Amino acid sequence: MNSKKTNNQNIKDFLFALIKNKWALTSIIWLFIIIAIAIFASQLAPFDPNKNNIMERVAPPLTLDKQGNMKYLIGSDALGRDSFSRLIFGAQVSLIVGFSAVLVGGILGTALGVYAGYYGKWIDDIIMRLADIQLAFPFILLAILFLVVLGEGLINLIIVLGIGQWVTYARIARAQTISQKEKEYVEAAKALGVNNFSIMFGSILPNIFAPLIVIASFNVASVILAEAALSFLGLGVPPQIPTWGAMLAESRDHIFAKRWWMPFFPGMAILLTVLAFNIVGDWLRDYLDPRLKEVE
Amino acid sequence: MLAPIWSQHHFLNKKMFFYILRRIPQTVLVIFGVTLVTFIALQIGGDPTYLFVSERASPEEIEETRKMLGFDKPLHIQYLIYLSNLVQLDFGDSLYYRQPALTVILETLPATIELTIFSMLIAIFGSIPFGILAAIYRGKWIDGSLMAIAMLGQSIPSFWLGIMCILYISLNVSWLPISGHVPFLMLIFQGEFIQAFKNLPTTITYLILPSFAVAFYSVSRNARLIRSSMLEVLSQDYVRTARSKGLSEYIVIMKHAMRNAWLPVVTIIGLEFGFVISGVVVVEVIFAWPGLGRTVFDAISNRDIPLVQAAVVVISLFVIVINLITDLVYAKLDPRIKL
């Protein structure tokens, strides 16, 4: 009963703080819009994103049809596919990959980090040496190597990007666990004979969740950027699935024809989405714990 | 009598010597890990033989290739062979170019090093004035707009920035070359110094746009980092003391505060290198830069897996060495660090 009340109070505080920060609020609203666009893509898109129309290739933005109605809002691509519809569907891959990879990396990294911090000694050594090894790779290159071998596919992309993220979470979770494990509540739980697993993930984890959430928010941003880069290089999902990165890659052939709209819109879509995640992350960090400023 | 090794050089004091001794096995371990991961990468998609044969290969051909490449041997033997090849600088053969992968990589490496170094310089030195300005004018509009730009910079895909730069420049102004590369390092390596230095000004004009695209992200992040570390330093006692002595604000900031404020930037130079090189790989594709990134991009479309594998190993080794060096330099710079 009591805890429920404080929970409600917490949510109220959170919402008040959010409303007071206009940038964070705008970003959250924007993210909800993007998520809605991704979910209702097939209802919202004016055309089938894969329907070719050889007669109407590389149409400029605001192209009208014969009746004078809007046909290609932001133009069409080299195969005559409607860019606006592809942009709308592109939100799906970015968001699915962004959230899923962060979930994979976050769970893996947090689990390993808590283990390392809680048990210390050789478990800690092994996990942290693994982290060193991972950090020695420029991540994009490692992802390229694995994706070239594994071939294209959404699941492959999520797994490779997800595994690439674990180190950040592991380091934070480990440091936080070390600082928590000497506290009274952990001692008390140990004295009561609670098993280690429950202590780690039942008692300690909720107390170290705040910095991990902050990291996750920034991390979605960087995963979306990485996904765009990989799609740009022709890796990731099969080519018939529209992605913002692939749209940028296709636009490369039209730079010298000065068709600025072809790279402009997908790039803006990436920029605004990533920016929103970064702003929310920044705000969350300040809100949850001003001392976390150093964590990044 | 022989003096102990650490007394011969200023850099190598006794503490430093033991720090290096401790750091080297760690580095060797990481190198092992890196080679193991790149080795596993090849195996992870199933029988790697199929990566090396054409789709229409007959079963006999496949069997022959498997034998030739040693994929019929047990995994641990294969790894040992892979390792011993690496030690002998045999990074495998490029399927597409039909020559050793290392040869292909070494040909393109100078262009990539040029771009990487130039981007690193921008990333490190470009961020310092912005970070300091923002810290000095904390809360004012300068701070606000600089940090807004920095936030933007951390959200822009570097390759998109590159495309938009080219577009803007090809559409409007034309004071910078749009894409391409004029060699400098390659000539240095070939011993043609005069030609190299004749090229240098042109080389730099070609470097500006791509390295700007690569470094914008890092400049933004470092500027924020320097701002917060500067703010922290400015609130310290010794800065207050310096001010109360009547020293000018300029001296206080440049002499007293700067010295400590940029230490966090030194720590991330090693990591920075990894970031920058990732950016370089992608940005090279847009600017038709004849470097490693371009080569990897072509290798992806040619499915030239050994070349990709070799490139990953070579670049990772670079990153490891740079990390080691920055750690040592940092340990030397900051006397507070525990060796």
XYZ file of C-alpha atoms in Angstrom:
635
model
C 0.000 0.000 0.000
C 2.635 2.405 1.108
C 5.036 1.520 -1.670
C 2.277 1.925 -4.215
C 1.746 5.478 -3.075
C 5.415 6.356 -3.450
C 5.371 4.704 -6.838
C 2.559 6.984 -7.950
C 4.428 9.931 -6.534
C 7.534 8.887 -8.446
C 5.637 8.709 -11.694
C 4.132 12.134 -11.022
C 7.555 13.632 -10.294
C 8.907 12.048 -13.436
C 6.138 13.454 -15.608
C 6.433 16.906 -14.063
C 10.170 16.965 -14.676
C 9.556 15.827 -18.240
C 6.982 18.539 -18.950
C 9.315 21.185 -17.577
C 12.081 20.240 -20.030
C 10.742 21.202 -23.429
C 13.478 19.459 -25.417
C 13.048 16.169 -23.628
C 9.285 16.395 -23.997
C 9.511 17.168 -27.716
C 11.901 14.263 -28.169
C 9.661 11.817 -26.352
C 6.650 12.923 -28.385
C 8.684 12.605 -31.575
C 9.781 9.095 -30.595
C 6.179 8.079 -29.967
C 5.258 9.442 -33.387
C 8.074 7.460 -35.032
C 7.036 4.314 -33.186
C 3.434 4.831 -34.307
C 4.610 5.369 -37.887
C 6.593 2.135 -37.746
C 3.650 0.154 -36.346
C 1.083 1.532 -38.763
C 3.451 1.748 -41.746
C 1.245 -0.272 -44.066
C -1.783 1.931 -43.282
C 0.149 5.197 -43.536
C 2.254 4.578 -46.629
C 0.526 5.880 -49.759
C 2.144 3.191 -51.947
C 3.632 -0.272 -51.760
C 7.277 0.534 -50.929
C 8.487 -2.126 -53.359
C 6.272 -1.301 -56.324
C 8.485 -0.353 -59.274
C 7.382 2.180 -61.795
C 9.952 2.422 -64.542
C 8.095 5.287 -66.217
C 8.402 7.515 -63.173
C 11.967 7.090 -61.996
C 13.776 9.715 -59.916
C 10.783 11.996 -59.741
C 11.527 15.166 -57.758
C 9.660 15.955 -54.540
C 6.079 17.239 -54.777
C 5.421 15.421 -58.042
C 1.712 15.477 -58.889
C -0.239 12.923 -60.866
C -2.413 13.796 -63.878
C -5.368 14.805 -61.726
C -3.182 17.236 -59.836
C -3.094 15.186 -56.630
C 0.093 14.630 -54.679
C 1.834 11.536 -55.924
C 5.475 11.543 -54.820
C 5.758 13.764 -51.757
C 9.531 13.424 -51.509
C 10.170 11.994 -54.945
C 10.789 8.493 -56.228
C 13.955 6.429 -56.448
C 15.906 4.942 -59.357
C 13.344 2.142 -59.738
C 10.404 4.497 -59.503
C 9.469 3.404 -56.003
C 7.821 6.013 -53.810
C 10.492 7.377 -51.469
C 7.973 8.566 -48.901
C 6.551 5.065 -48.486
C 10.045 3.644 -48.217
C 10.921 6.242 -45.610
C 7.880 5.229 -43.560
C 8.728 1.535 -43.760
C 12.368 2.321 -43.030
C 11.374 3.340 -39.505
C 10.500 -0.296 -38.806
C 13.972 -1.729 -39.306
C 15.711 1.118 -37.478
C 13.495 0.831 -34.423
C 13.263 -2.956 -34.306
C 17.027 -3.288 -34.629
C 17.670 -0.403 -32.230
C 15.482 -1.743 -29.441
C 16.206 -5.454 -29.899
C 19.971 -5.092 -30.142
C 20.012 -2.927 -27.030
C 17.872 -5.506 -25.258
C 20.226 -8.330 -26.275
C 23.351 -6.376 -25.391
C 21.824 -4.940 -22.224
C 20.717 -8.273 -20.799
C 23.956 -10.014 -21.724
C 26.185 -7.197 -20.496
C 24.260 -6.581 -17.292
C 24.226 -10.266 -16.378
C 27.968 -10.608 -17.007
C 28.754 -7.330 -15.254
C 26.747 -8.221 -12.142
C 28.384 -11.666 -12.048
C 31.837 -10.147 -12.405
C 31.206 -7.539 -9.746
C 29.516 -9.895 -7.326
C 31.916 -12.815 -7.451
C 35.106 -10.907 -8.253
C 38.322 -12.952 -8.524
C 38.782 -15.116 -11.633
C 35.218 -14.721 -12.883
C 35.765 -10.980 -12.860
C 39.148 -11.392 -14.550
C 37.795 -13.522 -17.367
C 34.817 -11.301 -18.066
C 36.857 -8.125 -17.996
C 39.554 -9.593 -20.269
C 36.768 -10.512 -22.695
C 35.691 -6.894 -22.522
C 39.246 -5.765 -23.322
C 39.309 -8.039 -26.348
C 36.006 -6.719 -27.592
C 37.172 -3.125 -27.156
C 40.256 -3.805 -29.258
C 38.041 -4.272 -32.307
C 36.747 -1.284 -34.171
C 33.165 -2.419 -33.797
C 31.893 -1.671 -37.296
C 34.653 -3.809 -38.813
C 33.891 -6.758 -36.578
C 30.207 -6.443 -37.432
C 31.109 -6.315 -41.133
C 33.160 -9.513 -40.844
C 30.428 -11.451 -39.029
C 27.659 -10.188 -41.293
C 29.599 -11.030 -44.456
C 30.002 -14.589 -43.204
C 26.525 -14.994 -41.700
C 24.739 -13.360 -44.621
C 21.881 -10.931 -44.523
C 18.920 -11.145 -42.185
C 17.234 -9.178 -39.448
C 18.081 -11.695 -36.723
C 21.762 -11.814 -37.682
C 21.884 -8.040 -37.610
C 20.270 -7.871 -34.179
C 22.557 -10.522 -32.722
C 25.750 -8.992 -34.120
C 24.826 -5.454 -33.075
C 23.546 -6.696 -29.706
C 26.676 -8.627 -28.849
C 28.662 -5.566 -29.847
C 27.040 -3.565 -27.050
C 27.540 -5.777 -24.007
C 30.803 -4.216 -22.797
C 29.289 -0.849 -21.910
C 26.624 -2.461 -19.745
C 29.033 -4.941 -18.204
C 31.422 -2.214 -17.091
C 28.736 -0.072 -15.493
C 26.920 -3.036 -13.931
C 30.178 -4.378 -12.545
C 31.255 -1.086 -10.980
C 27.806 -0.521 -9.498
C 27.567 -4.066 -8.159
C 30.932 -3.737 -6.453
C 29.750 -0.594 -4.697
C 26.447 -2.206 -3.706
C 27.607 -5.564 -2.480
C 29.081 -4.226 0.754
C 25.816 -2.528 1.725
C 23.679 -3.691 4.653
C 20.782 -4.977 2.628
C 23.054 -7.399 0.808
C 24.674 -8.507 4.066
C 21.200 -8.952 5.534
C 20.039 -11.031 2.594
C 23.153 -13.177 2.862
C 22.587 -13.661 6.593
C 19.021 -14.746 5.868
C 20.397 -17.409 3.547
C 19.029 -15.957 0.314
C 20.840 -17.596 -2.591
C 23.357 -15.655 -4.604
C 21.274 -15.572 -7.767
C 18.355 -13.913 -5.967
C 20.680 -11.448 -4.269
C 22.276 -10.487 -7.552
C 19.206 -10.139 -9.691
C 16.526 -9.628 -7.042
C 18.218 -7.235 -4.637
C 21.196 -5.628 -6.324
C 19.888 -5.255 -9.877
C 16.935 -2.966 -9.017
C 19.346 -0.689 -7.196
C 21.710 -0.311 -10.128
C 19.055 0.021 -12.785
C 19.106 3.791 -13.198
C 22.530 4.165 -14.858
C 21.811 1.166 -17.077
C 18.624 2.786 -18.365
C 20.563 5.943 -19.144
C 23.164 3.944 -21.057
C 20.426 2.093 -22.918
C 18.898 5.316 -24.172
C 22.198 6.532 -25.633
C 22.828 3.045 -26.876
C 19.658 2.865 -28.972
C 20.945 5.996 -30.689
C 24.334 4.513 -31.490
C 22.868 1.174 -32.598
C 20.565 2.976 -35.031
C 23.608 4.822 -36.384
C 25.535 1.556 -36.693
C 22.615 -0.142 -38.425
C 22.405 2.734 -40.876
C 26.136 2.471 -41.569
C 25.914 -1.287 -42.168
C 22.871 -0.928 -44.424
C 24.757 1.795 -46.239
C 27.587 -0.671 -46.860
C 25.092 -3.190 -48.195
C 25.014 -5.434 -45.151
C 22.143 -6.212 -42.853
C 18.618 -6.878 -44.033
C 17.794 -8.169 -47.539
C 17.725 -5.368 -50.137
C 13.964 -5.507 -50.754
C 13.301 -4.370 -47.174
C 13.509 -0.576 -47.123
C 15.937 0.937 -44.629
C 17.143 4.490 -44.215
C 20.767 3.422 -44.564
C 20.074 1.567 -47.811
C 18.166 4.592 -49.157
C 21.269 6.672 -48.460
C 23.428 4.109 -50.238
C 21.145 4.259 -53.286
C 21.265 8.042 -53.261
C 25.034 7.954 -53.729
C 24.603 7.500 -57.486
C 22.549 10.679 -57.690
C 24.837 13.093 -55.863
C 26.428 14.409 -59.014
C 23.042 14.774 -60.661
C 22.339 17.104 -57.734
C 19.241 15.215 -56.633
C 19.652 16.503 -53.115
C 16.324 15.167 -51.877
C 17.380 11.562 -52.290
C 19.963 11.593 -49.475
C 18.348 14.475 -47.583
C 15.167 12.826 -46.318
C 16.465 9.445 -45.128
C 19.419 11.243 -43.520
C 17.081 13.603 -41.710
C 15.006 10.653 -40.535
C 18.100 9.034 -39.028
C 19.350 12.312 -37.564
C 16.064 13.259 -35.893
C 15.473 9.815 -34.447
C 19.011 9.446 -33.115
C 18.942 13.009 -31.793
C 15.713 12.309 -29.919
C 17.209 9.245 -28.218
C 20.314 11.230 -27.289
C 18.306 14.108 -25.839
C 16.129 11.725 -23.849
C 19.255 9.962 -22.599
C 20.797 13.249 -21.552
C 17.678 14.305 -19.728
C 17.223 10.908 -18.052
C 20.800 11.056 -16.827
C 20.278 14.453 -15.242
C 16.916 13.427 -13.833
C 17.868 10.055 -12.395
C 21.170 11.066 -10.925
C 23.073 14.278 -11.575
C 26.259 12.555 -10.463
C 26.068 10.222 -13.454
C 27.375 13.031 -15.676
C 30.638 11.161 -16.018
C 29.032 7.956 -17.243
C 29.022 7.643 -20.985
C 79.174 -1.806 -15.034
C 75.791 -2.064 -16.656
C 73.187 0.281 -15.334
C 69.652 -1.108 -14.997
C 67.645 -0.553 -18.138
C 65.298 2.034 -16.639
C 67.998 4.492 -15.728
C 69.161 4.902 -19.305
C 66.202 6.860 -20.418
C 64.120 9.526 -18.835
C 60.862 7.869 -19.896
C 61.764 4.518 -18.404
C 61.937 5.004 -14.691
C 61.661 1.949 -12.503
C 57.931 2.205 -11.923
C 57.261 2.675 -15.597
C 59.397 -0.328 -16.462
C 57.325 -2.620 -14.276
C 54.110 -1.099 -15.550
C 55.175 -1.975 -19.082
C 56.150 -5.464 -17.948
C 52.661 -5.924 -16.529
C 50.923 -4.391 -19.490
C 52.592 -6.575 -22.127
C 51.095 -9.966 -21.179
C 47.726 -8.247 -21.093
C 48.294 -6.985 -24.622
C 49.409 -10.412 -25.806
C 46.237 -11.895 -24.339
C 44.115 -9.362 -26.184
C 45.937 -10.141 -29.423
C 45.196 -13.837 -28.888
C 41.556 -13.022 -28.271
C 41.323 -10.879 -31.370
C 42.798 -13.580 -33.597
C 40.554 -16.189 -32.023
C 37.458 -14.100 -32.700
C 38.401 -13.447 -36.321
C 39.136 -17.153 -36.687
C 35.751 -18.075 -35.222
C 34.035 -15.524 -37.455
C 34.913 -17.650 -40.449
C 33.556 -20.830 -38.882
C 30.347 -19.432 -37.493
C 28.294 -19.627 -40.663
C 28.805 -23.387 -41.050
C 31.387 -25.076 -43.262
C 33.657 -22.214 -44.351
C 34.618 -24.083 -47.541
C 31.447 -22.809 -49.198
C 32.638 -19.232 -48.713
C 35.577 -19.976 -50.978
C 33.978 -21.854 -53.868
C 31.583 -20.663 -56.524
C 27.922 -21.660 -56.281
C 28.233 -24.034 -59.220
C 31.252 -25.899 -57.860
C 31.113 -29.682 -58.110
C 31.399 -31.840 -54.976
C 34.935 -32.817 -56.029
C 35.946 -29.189 -56.352
C 34.473 -28.432 -52.931
C 36.333 -31.373 -51.425
C 39.549 -30.252 -53.083
C 39.177 -26.682 -51.835
C 38.435 -27.950 -48.336
C 41.662 -29.979 -48.356
C 43.663 -27.162 -49.868
C 42.507 -24.620 -47.296
C 42.883 -27.089 -44.435
C 39.225 -26.984 -43.406
C 39.214 -30.787 -43.063
C 41.504 -30.588 -40.045
C 40.251 -30.323 -36.463
C 39.403 -26.779 -35.349
C 42.202 -26.299 -32.850
C 44.772 -27.366 -35.447
C 43.231 -24.942 -37.910
C 43.530 -22.141 -35.364
C 47.180 -22.959 -34.695
C 47.884 -22.952 -38.418
C 46.073 -19.628 -38.720
C 48.139 -18.211 -35.854
C 51.446 -19.405 -37.185
C 50.552 -17.972 -40.584
C 49.789 -14.633 -38.966
C 53.118 -14.644 -37.186
C 54.764 -15.170 -40.565
C 52.735 -12.206 -41.851
C 50.589 -14.475 -43.983
C 47.099 -13.008 -43.605
C 45.547 -15.253 -46.239
C 44.925 -14.581 -49.907
C 42.400 -12.227 -51.382
C 39.951 -14.205 -53.516
C 39.272 -11.299 -55.814
C 42.714 -9.823 -56.334
C 44.410 -13.236 -56.329
C 47.318 -12.019 -54.234
C 48.196 -12.010 -50.548
C 45.632 -10.008 -48.570
C 48.427 -8.178 -46.786
C 49.752 -6.834 -50.087
C 46.339 -5.445 -50.965
C 45.979 -3.946 -47.492
C 49.431 -2.383 -47.437
C 48.749 -0.716 -50.765
C 45.664 1.006 -49.438
C 46.800 1.566 -45.881
C 48.735 4.846 -46.419
C 45.629 6.652 -47.696
C 43.673 5.422 -44.687
C 46.407 6.454 -42.265
C 46.439 9.955 -43.764
C 42.698 10.291 -43.298
C 42.786 8.768 -39.825
C 45.579 11.003 -38.544
C 44.018 14.121 -39.997
C 40.646 13.213 -38.478
C 42.242 12.473 -35.111
C 43.953 15.863 -35.138
C 40.650 17.585 -35.841
C 38.873 15.433 -33.252
C 41.354 16.265 -30.510
C 42.466 19.827 -31.196
C 39.246 21.014 -32.788
C 37.294 20.179 -29.668
C 39.511 22.026 -27.181
C 38.530 25.640 -28.002
C 34.831 24.771 -28.143
C 34.911 22.887 -24.850
C 36.763 25.718 -23.094
C 34.522 28.417 -24.559
C 31.441 26.557 -23.429
C 32.859 26.097 -19.926
C 33.871 29.751 -19.575
C 30.479 30.991 -20.743
C 28.574 28.363 -18.828
C 24.841 28.937 -19.034
C 25.190 31.754 -21.563
C 24.019 31.544 -25.159
C 27.493 30.556 -26.402
C 27.455 27.535 -24.129
C 23.894 26.729 -25.117
C 24.462 26.877 -28.848
C 27.804 25.066 -28.743
C 26.296 22.242 -26.724
C 23.292 22.100 -29.041
C 25.642 21.738 -32.012
C 27.587 19.094 -30.096
C 24.376 17.185 -29.446
C 23.573 17.401 -33.141
C 27.089 16.267 -34.006
C 26.678 13.127 -31.958
C 23.524 12.253 -33.853
C 24.569 12.832 -37.461
C 25.617 9.774 -39.447
C 29.115 10.625 -40.701
C 28.459 9.269 -44.168
C 25.343 11.395 -44.514
C 27.290 14.453 -43.425
C 29.812 13.565 -46.134
C 27.121 13.248 -48.794
C 25.533 16.551 -47.808
C 28.930 18.290 -47.851
C 29.570 17.037 -51.367
C 26.086 18.052 -52.452
C 26.332 21.523 -50.997
C 29.742 22.061 -52.462
C 28.932 20.684 -55.883
C 25.736 22.739 -55.909
C 27.010 26.024 -54.586
C 30.624 26.693 -53.847
C 33.626 24.951 -55.284
C 36.573 25.889 -53.143
C 37.279 22.310 -52.078
C 37.726 19.244 -54.244
C 34.667 17.015 -54.079
C 36.266 13.628 -53.880
C 39.453 11.817 -54.683
C 42.878 11.582 -53.167
C 46.396 12.862 -53.772
C 49.017 10.570 -52.242
C 51.451 11.812 -49.638
C 52.363 8.977 -47.271
C 52.598 6.460 -50.095
C 55.303 8.603 -51.698
C 57.080 9.001 -48.366
C 57.172 5.234 -48.022
C 58.532 4.987 -51.535
C 61.232 7.505 -50.693
C 60.038 10.210 -53.064
C 60.187 12.973 -50.496
C 60.330 15.953 -52.843
C 57.237 14.908 -54.767
C 55.491 14.078 -51.494
C 56.000 17.539 -50.046
C 55.047 19.129 -53.343
C 51.787 17.187 -53.069
C 51.171 18.051 -49.442
C 49.062 21.217 -49.902
C 46.815 19.492 -52.444
C 46.683 16.390 -50.280
C 45.363 18.510 -47.450
C 42.676 20.176 -49.530
C 41.434 16.717 -50.449
C 41.576 15.642 -46.814
C 39.480 18.460 -45.366
C 35.982 17.317 -46.304
C 36.245 13.607 -45.524
C 38.067 14.167 -42.256
C 35.516 16.781 -41.250
C 32.766 14.233 -41.872
C 34.632 11.606 -39.849
C 35.649 13.876 -36.989
C 32.453 15.826 -36.418
C 31.113 13.136 -34.103
C 34.315 12.997 -32.066
C 34.710 16.764 -31.900
C 31.210 16.980 -30.481
C 31.791 14.307 -27.881
C 35.201 15.626 -26.865
C 33.950 19.205 -26.612
C 31.321 18.049 -24.131
C 33.926 16.057 -22.262
C 36.342 18.990 -22.080
C 33.552 21.317 -21.002
C 32.571 19.155 -18.046
C 36.152 18.450 -16.987
C 36.972 22.162 -17.336
C 33.990 23.060 -15.163
C 35.201 20.628 -12.561
C 38.737 22.004 -12.660
C 37.529 25.623 -12.509
C 35.849 24.925 -9.189
C 39.025 23.531 -7.630
C 40.979 25.277 -4.919
C 44.133 25.855 -6.924
C 42.203 27.720 -9.593
C 40.617 29.891 -6.920
C 44.073 30.489 -5.463
C 45.435 31.489 -8.851
C 42.556 33.899 -9.324
C 42.948 35.408 -5.878
C 46.618 36.004 -6.612
C 45.344 38.444 -9.200
C 46.399 36.454 -12.248
C 44.520 37.330 -15.396
C 41.646 35.068 -16.370
C 43.555 34.106 -19.529
C 46.569 32.878 -17.546
C 44.354 31.078 -15.062
C 42.581 29.208 -17.800
C 45.446 28.517 -20.171
C 48.149 27.788 -17.620
C 46.395 26.354 -14.609
C 43.090 24.922 -15.654
C 43.945 23.629 -19.147
C 46.759 21.456 -17.973
C 44.398 19.233 -16.027
C 41.293 19.708 -18.077
C 42.615 17.928 -21.112
C 43.780 14.777 -19.313
C 40.433 13.001 -19.847
C 40.910 13.621 -23.557
C 44.296 11.870 -23.520
C 42.706 8.809 -21.935
C 40.256 8.464 -24.760
C 42.720 8.967 -27.605
C 43.188 5.214 -27.769
C 39.462 4.589 -27.899
C 39.099 7.556 -30.216
C 41.309 5.801 -32.714
C 38.903 2.886 -32.869
C 35.961 5.244 -33.362
C 37.693 7.288 -35.996
C 38.808 4.273 -37.974
C 35.233 2.954 -37.992
C 34.098 6.302 -39.339
C 36.890 6.339 -41.893
C 35.847 2.950 -43.278
C 32.372 4.220 -44.090
C 33.289 7.740 -45.174
C 35.955 6.510 -47.601
C 33.184 4.918 -49.639
C 31.538 8.287 -50.279
C 34.648 10.254 -51.083
C 36.123 7.628 -53.419
C 39.081 7.490 -51.057
C 41.444 4.725 -52.192
C 41.956 3.362 -48.689
C 41.234 0.320 -46.606
C 37.573 1.218 -46.119
C 36.985 1.364 -49.830
C 38.795 -1.980 -50.143
C 36.625 -3.541 -47.432
C 33.518 -2.152 -49.149
C 34.552 -3.722 -52.457
C 35.449 -6.923 -50.631
C 31.935 -7.048 -49.171
C 30.314 -6.844 -52.592
C 32.816 -9.354 -54.017
C 32.295 -11.590 -50.973
C 36.073 -11.590 -50.629
C 35.974 -12.864 -47.063
C 39.688 -13.524 -46.480
C 40.382 -9.905 -47.375
C 37.768 -8.635 -44.912
C 39.193 -10.965 -42.274
C 42.727 -9.753 -42.873
C 41.633 -6.114 -42.783
C 39.911 -6.646 -39.437
C 43.008 -8.283 -37.968
C 45.378 -5.601 -39.256
C 43.247 -2.694 -38.044
C 42.605 -4.340 -34.679
C 46.335 -4.844 -34.166
C 46.792 -1.160 -34.922
C 44.151 -0.262 -32.359
C 45.770 -2.495 -29.737
C 49.197 -0.941 -30.239
C 47.817 2.609 -30.171
C 45.901 1.789 -26.996
C 49.060 0.493 -25.365
C 50.977 3.617 -26.339
C 48.289 6.007 -25.069
C 48.067 4.099 -21.791
C 51.808 4.483 -21.319
C 51.782 8.153 -22.262
C 48.885 8.771 -19.917
C 50.657 7.012 -17.092
C 53.634 9.244 -17.765
C 51.567 12.432 -17.978
C 49.499 12.012 -14.866
C 51.625 11.384 -11.808
C 48.507 10.535 -9.809
C 47.920 7.346 -11.765
C 48.636 4.152 -9.934
C 51.135 2.137 -11.924
